Amino acid sequence: MYQRSYAIWRRYQHLLDKSIPHVLRRWIAFSVIAFTYALRVYLVQGYYVITYGLGIFILQLFILFLSPRFDPEIKELADGPTLPTRGSDEFRPFVRRLPEFKFWYSITTSFCFAFMLTFFSVFDVPVFWPILLFYWLVLFVSTMKRQIMHMIKYKYVPFSVGKKRYTGKKVTSADDEALH
């Protein structure tokens, strides 16, 4: 029995490892799962507490995704004020506290777990959903405001499209100018 479950786990892990370079496909699959969950909640007209808890968990994961691995604010508090040791123009890559793949995996598994919970009526607590939505929006706005202020204070941008490539000046010769 143990060998069988271990073989299943290894196959599952192998498939996860193969999916790492396929970022767009993974996020499309997540979108399908999220849409399925939203459709289930809409059609059943319930499970708003589960959705609220899921929203808070996603917000927490998103903040970890946007945060640097080594928080300069914590380092500043621990070490005290120090003189700068690097030039401000030096390239420092942004290393996330929660990498993209782990963010995707956590958010996907949380949606799957929440979807499974919608099949048990014990979790369908009657609540007035606009209040939960309002609470979540207030939490989202205040948390993102704090995160954006942190980004501005410590001058980091968590989103990039890759390393910049400089091509240099284009060298023109007399033959090229004669053709134009």
XYZ file of N, CA and C in Angstrom:
540
model
N 0.831 -1.197 0.000
C 0.000 0.000 0.000
C 0.875 1.261 0.000
N 1.927 1.237 0.825
C 2.812 2.389 0.920
C 3.520 2.633 -0.407
N 3.971 1.561 -1.066
C 4.676 1.710 -2.336
C 3.749 2.280 -3.408
N 2.509 1.874 -3.382
C 1.542 2.373 -4.363
C 1.296 3.872 -4.173
N 1.088 4.291 -2.926
C 0.861 5.717 -2.671
C 2.119 6.528 -2.963
N 3.289 5.959 -2.693
C 4.543 6.648 -3.001
C 4.707 6.801 -4.512
N 4.340 5.785 -5.286
C 4.428 5.857 -6.743
C 3.472 6.916 -7.290
N 2.289 7.002 -6.720
C 1.324 8.028 -7.146
C 1.857 9.417 -6.819
N 2.427 9.569 -5.626
C 2.981 10.869 -5.237
C 4.134 11.262 -6.155
N 5.008 10.297 -6.500
C 6.137 10.593 -7.391
C 5.645 11.008 -8.771
N 4.612 10.366 -9.274
C 4.053 10.723 -10.580
C 3.464 12.138 -10.539
N 2.748 12.434 -9.463
C 2.175 13.767 -9.268
C 3.285 14.820 -9.217
N 4.340 14.544 -8.475
C 5.461 15.479 -8.366
C 6.156 15.643 -9.714
N 6.280 14.574 -10.472
C 6.888 14.635 -11.800
C 6.075 15.551 -12.725
N 4.756 15.409 -12.683
C 3.899 16.266 -13.510
C 4.001 17.728 -13.087
N 4.082 17.965 -11.777
C 4.264 19.342 -11.300
C 5.589 19.913 -11.790
N 6.643 19.130 -11.704
C 7.958 19.594 -12.151
C 7.970 19.889 -13.649
N 7.270 19.084 -14.423
C 7.204 19.322 -15.865
C 6.400 20.573 -16.195
N 5.493 20.982 -15.306
C 4.646 22.145 -15.590
C 5.323 23.471 -15.263
N 6.459 23.455 -14.603
C 7.108 24.699 -14.166
C 7.388 25.661 -15.319
N 7.961 25.235 -16.444
C 8.244 26.229 -17.494
C 7.017 26.724 -18.255
N 5.881 26.084 -18.099
C 4.677 26.444 -18.854
C 3.800 27.397 -18.038
N 4.281 28.609 -17.878
C 3.620 29.589 -17.012
C 2.222 29.936 -17.526
N 2.102 30.255 -18.784
C 0.801 30.662 -19.332
C -0.221 29.532 -19.223
N 0.187 28.321 -19.543
C -0.736 27.186 -19.461
C -1.187 26.942 -18.023
N -0.270 27.093 -17.073
C -0.640 26.906 -15.667
C -1.673 27.931 -15.241
N -1.473 29.200 -15.624
C -2.405 30.247 -15.215
C -3.737 30.125 -15.949
N -3.732 29.596 -17.156
C -5.001 29.330 -17.844
C -5.756 28.228 -17.115
N -5.043 27.182 -16.708
C -5.683 26.100 -15.946
C -6.240 26.631 -14.632
N -5.483 27.513 -13.969
C -5.985 28.116 -12.736
C -7.244 28.932 -13.005
N -7.258 29.681 -14.101
C -8.433 30.500 -14.434
C -9.670 29.632 -14.634
N -9.493 28.476 -15.246
C -10.616 27.550 -15.430
C -11.115 27.059 -14.075
N -10.190 26.724 -13.179
C -10.571 26.257 -11.839
C -11.283 27.366 -11.067
N -10.746 28.587 -11.125
C -11.364 29.710 -10.413
C -12.749 30.020 -10.982
N -12.885 29.965 -12.299
C -14.194 30.203 -12.916
C -15.190 29.126 -12.497
N -14.737 27.885 -12.445
C -15.613 26.785 -12.019
C -16.080 27.000 -10.588
N -15.161 27.425 -9.717
C -15.536 27.694 -8.331
C -16.545 28.848 -8.251
N -16.259 29.931 -8.966
C -17.163 31.090 -8.941
C -18.541 30.718 -9.485
N -18.570 29.916 -10.531
C -19.842 29.470 -11.091
C -20.603 28.604 -10.088
N -19.894 27.741 -9.381
C -20.536 26.886 -8.366
C -21.147 27.741 -7.256
N -20.398 28.713 -6.761
C -20.904 29.578 -5.685
C -22.090 30.402 -6.185
N -22.021 30.872 -7.420
C -23.118 31.663 -7.978
C -24.385 30.822 -8.149
N -24.240 29.622 -8.673
C -25.412 28.778 -8.918
C -26.043 28.275 -7.630
N -25.225 27.985 -6.629
C -25.746 27.477 -5.361
C -26.270 28.622 -4.492
N -25.787 29.835 -4.733
C -26.149 31.016 -3.938
C -25.830 30.791 -2.457
N -24.610 30.359 -2.203
C -24.203 30.111 -0.823
C -22.695 29.993 -0.717
N -22.253 29.517 0.441
C -20.833 29.295 0.731
C -20.027 30.594 0.662
N -20.628 31.674 1.129
C -19.956 32.970 1.087
C -18.846 33.071 2.130
N -18.996 32.377 3.245
C -17.949 32.405 4.271
C -16.699 31.702 3.754
N -16.882 30.608 3.032
C -15.737 29.919 2.428
C -15.059 30.835 1.416
N -15.848 31.528 0.623
C -15.300 32.446 -0.372
C -14.563 33.602 0.299
N -15.090 34.102 1.403
C -14.422 35.173 2.148
C -13.082 34.683 2.693
N -13.077 33.504 3.287
C -11.822 32.931 3.787
C -10.826 32.698 2.668
N -11.318 32.236 1.528
C -10.462 32.041 0.359
C -9.881 33.372 -0.110
N -10.699 34.414 -0.104
C -10.222 35.742 -0.510
C -9.142 36.276 0.408
N -9.279 36.064 1.708
C -8.254 36.512 2.656
C -6.963 35.725 2.447
N -7.087 34.422 2.222
C -5.905 33.597 1.984
C -5.194 34.020 0.704
N -5.949 34.302 -0.354
C -5.360 34.748 -1.614
C -4.663 36.096 -1.435
N -5.270 36.990 -0.672
C -4.653 38.289 -0.396
C -3.329 38.114 0.336
N -3.295 37.225 1.305
C -2.060 36.956 2.045
C -0.988 36.385 1.113
N -1.366 35.464 0.228
C -0.409 34.911 -0.732
C 0.089 35.990 -1.691
N -0.802 36.867 -2.121
C -0.423 37.930 -3.048
C 0.567 38.895 -2.407
N 0.366 39.209 -1.134
C 1.306 40.087 -0.429
C 2.673 39.417 -0.327
N 2.695 38.123 -0.033
C 3.970 37.404 0.002
C 4.623 37.387 -1.374
N 3.822 37.284 -2.421
C 4.332 37.286 -3.786
C 4.948 38.638 -4.145
N 4.376 39.715 -3.634
C 4.878 41.059 -3.934
C 6.037 41.486 -3.046
N 6.272 40.780 -1.957
C 7.279 41.190 -0.980
C 8.651 40.626 -1.332
N 9.700 41.386 -1.029
C 11.050 40.854 -1.242
C 11.387 39.807 -0.189
N 12.248 38.865 -0.568
C 12.624 37.799 0.361
C 13.284 38.373 1.606
N 14.183 39.313 1.407
C 14.861 39.945 2.532
C 14.314 41.354 2.672
N 13.466 41.550 3.652
C 12.788 42.826 3.836
C 13.776 43.861 4.364
N 13.993 44.963 3.629
C 14.938 45.984 4.089
C 14.494 46.659 5.382
N 13.203 46.698 5.641
C 12.703 47.325 6.860
C 13.102 46.515 8.089
N 13.014 45.212 8.002
C 13.405 44.357 9.128
C 14.907 44.426 9.345
N 15.666 44.422 8.255
C 17.124 44.517 8.364
C 17.526 45.851 8.976
N 16.825 46.912 8.584
C 17.115 48.246 9.103
C 16.838 48.319 10.601
N 15.754 47.702 11.047
C 15.414 47.705 12.469
C 16.393 46.868 13.280
N 16.832 45.751 12.726
C 17.728 44.854 13.458
C 19.139 45.424 13.555
N 19.646 45.958 12.457
C 21.023 46.444 12.429
C 21.166 47.884 12.889
N 20.126 48.627 12.821
C 20.219 50.048 13.101
C 20.661 50.771 11.843
N 20.758 52.083 11.898
C 21.169 52.824 10.707
C 22.626 52.531 10.360
N 22.881 52.315 9.070
C 24.239 52.049 8.603
C 24.522 52.913 7.390
N 25.790 53.001 7.067
C 26.188 53.719 5.871
C 25.918 52.846 4.653
N 25.589 53.458 3.528
C 25.344 52.643 2.334
C 26.634 51.980 1.858
N 26.526 50.727 1.472
C 27.700 50.000 0.989
C 27.654 49.786 -0.510
N 26.560 50.110 -1.139
C 26.411 49.933 -2.573
C 25.914 51.231 -3.192
N 26.227 51.400 -4.459
C 25.697 52.537 -5.183
C 24.224 52.329 -5.473
N 23.478 53.396 -5.531
C 22.039 53.265 -5.751
C 21.721 52.818 -7.176
N 22.666 52.974 -8.108
C 22.427 52.573 -9.488
C 22.764 51.110 -9.742
N 23.299 50.438 -8.748
C 23.690 49.043 -8.930
C 22.450 48.172 -9.122
N 22.550 47.223 -10.051
C 21.423 46.335 -10.323
C 21.294 45.324 -9.194
N 20.117 45.286 -8.611
C 19.820 44.284 -7.585
C 18.564 43.549 -8.029
N 18.675 42.276 -8.325
C 17.484 41.554 -8.779
C 16.464 41.423 -7.658
N 15.208 41.428 -8.034
C 14.132 41.287 -7.057
C 13.898 39.805 -6.815
N 14.099 39.382 -5.587
C 13.861 37.990 -5.204
C 12.619 37.977 -4.329
N 11.619 37.248 -4.756
C 10.337 37.221 -4.057
C 10.385 36.365 -2.805
N 9.561 36.735 -1.851
C 9.392 35.907 -0.663
C 8.642 34.628 -1.020
N 7.695 34.728 -1.941
C 6.949 33.567 -2.424
C 7.123 33.505 -3.941
N 7.880 32.537 -4.453
C 8.102 32.448 -5.906
C 6.804 32.215 -6.676
N 6.851 32.521 -7.963
C 5.652 32.445 -8.805
C 5.046 31.050 -8.816
N 5.862 30.010 -8.931
C 5.320 28.655 -8.990
C 4.635 28.283 -7.683
N 5.239 28.621 -6.556
C 4.615 28.309 -5.267
C 3.342 29.129 -5.070
N 3.341 30.360 -5.568
C 2.133 31.184 -5.524
C 1.022 30.521 -6.332
N 1.349 30.114 -7.552
C 0.362 29.449 -8.402
C -0.125 28.155 -7.756
N 0.775 27.353 -7.250
C 0.405 26.070 -6.659
C -0.494 26.271 -5.438
N -0.135 27.219 -4.575
C -0.930 27.470 -3.369
C -2.319 27.989 -3.705
N -2.393 28.896 -4.647
C -3.690 29.476 -4.997
C -4.572 28.439 -5.706
N -3.968 27.594 -6.530
C -4.734 26.556 -7.224
C -5.257 25.516 -6.248
N -4.408 25.054 -5.344
C -4.865 24.055 -4.369
C -5.909 24.642 -3.425
N -5.785 25.921 -3.095
C -6.786 26.527 -2.211
C -8.144 26.624 -2.906
N -8.160 26.941 -4.196
C -9.427 26.958 -4.929
C -10.023 25.558 -5.026
N -9.183 24.554 -5.251
C -9.687 23.167 -5.313
C -10.258 22.746 -3.961
N -9.565 23.100 -2.884
C -10.045 22.760 -1.546
C -11.368 23.468 -1.253
N -11.451 24.752 -1.588
C -12.694 25.501 -1.370
C -13.823 24.927 -2.217
N -13.511 24.506 -3.433
C -14.527 23.892 -4.294
C -15.065 22.610 -3.664
N -14.189 21.813 -3.083
C -14.635 20.572 -2.437
C -15.494 20.875 -1.215
N -15.188 21.952 -0.506
C -15.985 22.310 0.668
C -17.410 22.717 0.303
N -17.607 23.167 -0.941
C -18.957 23.587 -1.339
C -19.916 22.419 -1.525
N -19.442 21.204 -1.394
C -20.325 20.041 -1.506
C -20.829 19.554 -0.149
N -20.450 20.252 0.925
C -20.897 19.882 2.268
C -21.738 21.026 2.827
N -22.977 20.725 3.150
C -23.909 21.773 3.575
C -23.554 22.363 4.936
N -22.736 21.672 5.720
C -22.354 22.198 7.027
C -21.542 23.500 6.887
N -20.891 23.691 5.746
C -20.085 24.894 5.532
C -20.875 26.038 4.905
N -22.137 25.817 4.622
C -22.971 26.867 4.033
C -23.636 27.665 5.153
N -22.871 28.566 5.739
C -23.354 29.399 6.838
C -24.108 30.585 6.238
N -25.341 30.827 6.678
C -26.094 31.953 6.110
C -25.540 33.295 6.610
N -25.067 34.097 5.687
C -24.551 35.432 6.005
C -25.041 36.401 4.932
N -24.960 37.675 5.270
C -25.289 38.721 4.315
C -23.997 39.033 3.553
N -23.873 38.519 2.330
C -22.612 38.571 1.606
C -22.089 39.973 1.300
N -22.927 41.011 1.112
C -22.348 42.334 0.856
C -21.451 42.837 1.998
N -21.768 42.449 3.237
C -20.911 42.858 4.357
C -19.542 42.199 4.234
N -19.525 40.910 3.897
C -18.246 40.214 3.721
C -17.443 40.823 2.577
N -18.123 41.169 1.503
C -17.442 41.798 0.372
C -16.866 43.150 0.780
N -17.632 43.936 1.530
C -17.154 45.237 1.998
C -15.942 45.072 2.920
N -16.012 44.129 3.860
C -14.873 43.870 4.749
C -13.635 43.486 3.942
N -13.825 42.621 2.947
C -12.681 42.176 2.158
C -12.097 43.329 1.346
N -12.951 44.170 0.773
C -12.450 45.311 0.000
C -11.674 46.288 0.880
N -12.159 46.555 2.093
C -11.440 47.432 3.024
C -10.087 46.818 3.369
N -10.071 45.529 3.637
C -8.822 44.839 3.943
C -7.866 44.887 2.757
N -8.379 44.678 1.552
C -7.552 44.707 0.351
C -6.945 46.088 0.130
N -7.768 47.127 0.218
C -7.278 48.489 -0.024
C -6.234 48.887 1.016
N -6.499 48.621 2.282
C -5.535 49.014 3.319
C -4.237 48.220 3.208
N -4.329 46.943 2.899
C -3.127 46.123 2.770
C -2.311 46.535 1.554
N -2.967 46.764 0.432
C -2.237 47.156 -0.771
C -1.652 48.554 -0.635
N -2.333 49.437 0.071
C -1.779 50.773 0.301
C -0.481 50.661 1.092
N -0.495 49.840 2.129
C 0.712 49.641 2.933
C 1.830 49.014 2.095
N 1.481 48.053 1.240
C 2.490 47.388 0.413
C 3.074 48.354 -0.617
N 2.247 49.171 -1.233
C 2.733 50.137 -2.221
C 3.620 51.184 -1.557
N 3.246 51.630 -0.361
C 4.100 52.581 0.364
C 5.451 51.946 0.687
N 5.459 50.672 1.015
C 6.705 49.949 1.288
C 7.560 49.876 0.025
N 6.923 49.631 -1.130
C 7.645 49.580 -2.402
C 8.267 50.930 -2.731
N 7.526 51.992 -2.493
C 8.033 53.335 -2.782
C 9.174 53.690 -1.838
N 9.026 53.380 -0.561
C 10.045 53.718 0.429
C 11.369 53.022 0.144
N 11.317 51.742 -0.224
C 12.547 50.978 -0.434
C 12.892 50.788 -1.903
N 12.187 51.469 -2.775
C 12.495 51.558 -4.204
C 12.675 50.198 -4.868
N 11.647 49.381 -4.816
C 11.683 48.125 -5.555
C 10.379 47.944 -6.312
N 10.484 47.243 -7.422
C 9.328 46.949 -8.261
C 9.270 45.429 -8.416
N 8.195 44.801 -7.950
C 8.147 43.337 -7.990
C 7.847 42.741 -9.359
N 7.526 43.569 -10.340
C 7.202 43.047 -11.663
C 8.261 43.485 -12.651
N 8.736 42.560 -13.447
C 9.687 42.882 -14.499
C 9.439 41.928 -15.656
N 9.859 42.337 -16.819
C 9.692 41.504 -18.004
C 11.002 40.843 -18.397
N 11.999 40.937 -17.559
C 13.281 40.302 -17.846
C 14.405 41.315 -17.828
N 15.574 40.822 -18.128
C 16.765 41.653 -18.108
C 16.774 42.577 -19.321
N 17.140 43.836 -19.096
C 17.223 44.793 -20.187
C 18.432 44.453 -21.046
N 18.273 44.609 -22.349
C 19.376 44.368 -23.274
C 19.700 45.679 -23.970
N 20.946 46.030 -23.920
C 21.402 47.249 -24.558
C 22.082 46.874 -25.868
N 21.649 47.510 -26.953
C 22.203 47.174 -28.262
C 23.360 48.084 -28.645
N 23.500 49.178 -27.984
C 24.582 50.095 -28.313
C 24.215 50.977 -29.488
N 25.181 51.781 -29.920
C 24.938 52.674 -31.049
C 25.058 51.906 -32.352
N 24.227 52.285 -33.300
C 24.290 51.669 -34.614
C 25.370 52.382 -35.419
N 26.296 51.600 -35.915
C 27.406 52.159 -36.681
C 26.967 52.265 -38.133
N 27.083 53.471 -38.677
C 26.722 53.672 -40.081
C 27.983 53.958 -40.865
N 28.054 53.405 -42.031
C 29.218 53.646 -42.884
C 28.805 54.554 -44.040
N 29.764 54.985 -44.797
C 29.501 55.864 -45.938
C 28.694 55.137 -47.005
N 28.896 53.808 -47.141
C 28.141 53.036 -48.130
C 26.661 52.982 -47.771
N 26.360 52.843 -46.463
C 24.967 52.796 -46.025
C 24.266 54.126 -46.286
N 24.984 55.235 -46.079
C 24.377 56.547 -46.290
C 24.130 56.810 -47.770
N 24.965 56.248 -48.646
C 24.792 56.450 -50.085
C 23.550 55.724 -50.593
N 23.194 54.614 -49.946
C 22.012 53.859 -50.364
C 20.724 54.573 -50.002
N 20.739 55.391 -48.998
C 19.500 56.048 -48.537
C 19.259 57.264 -49.302
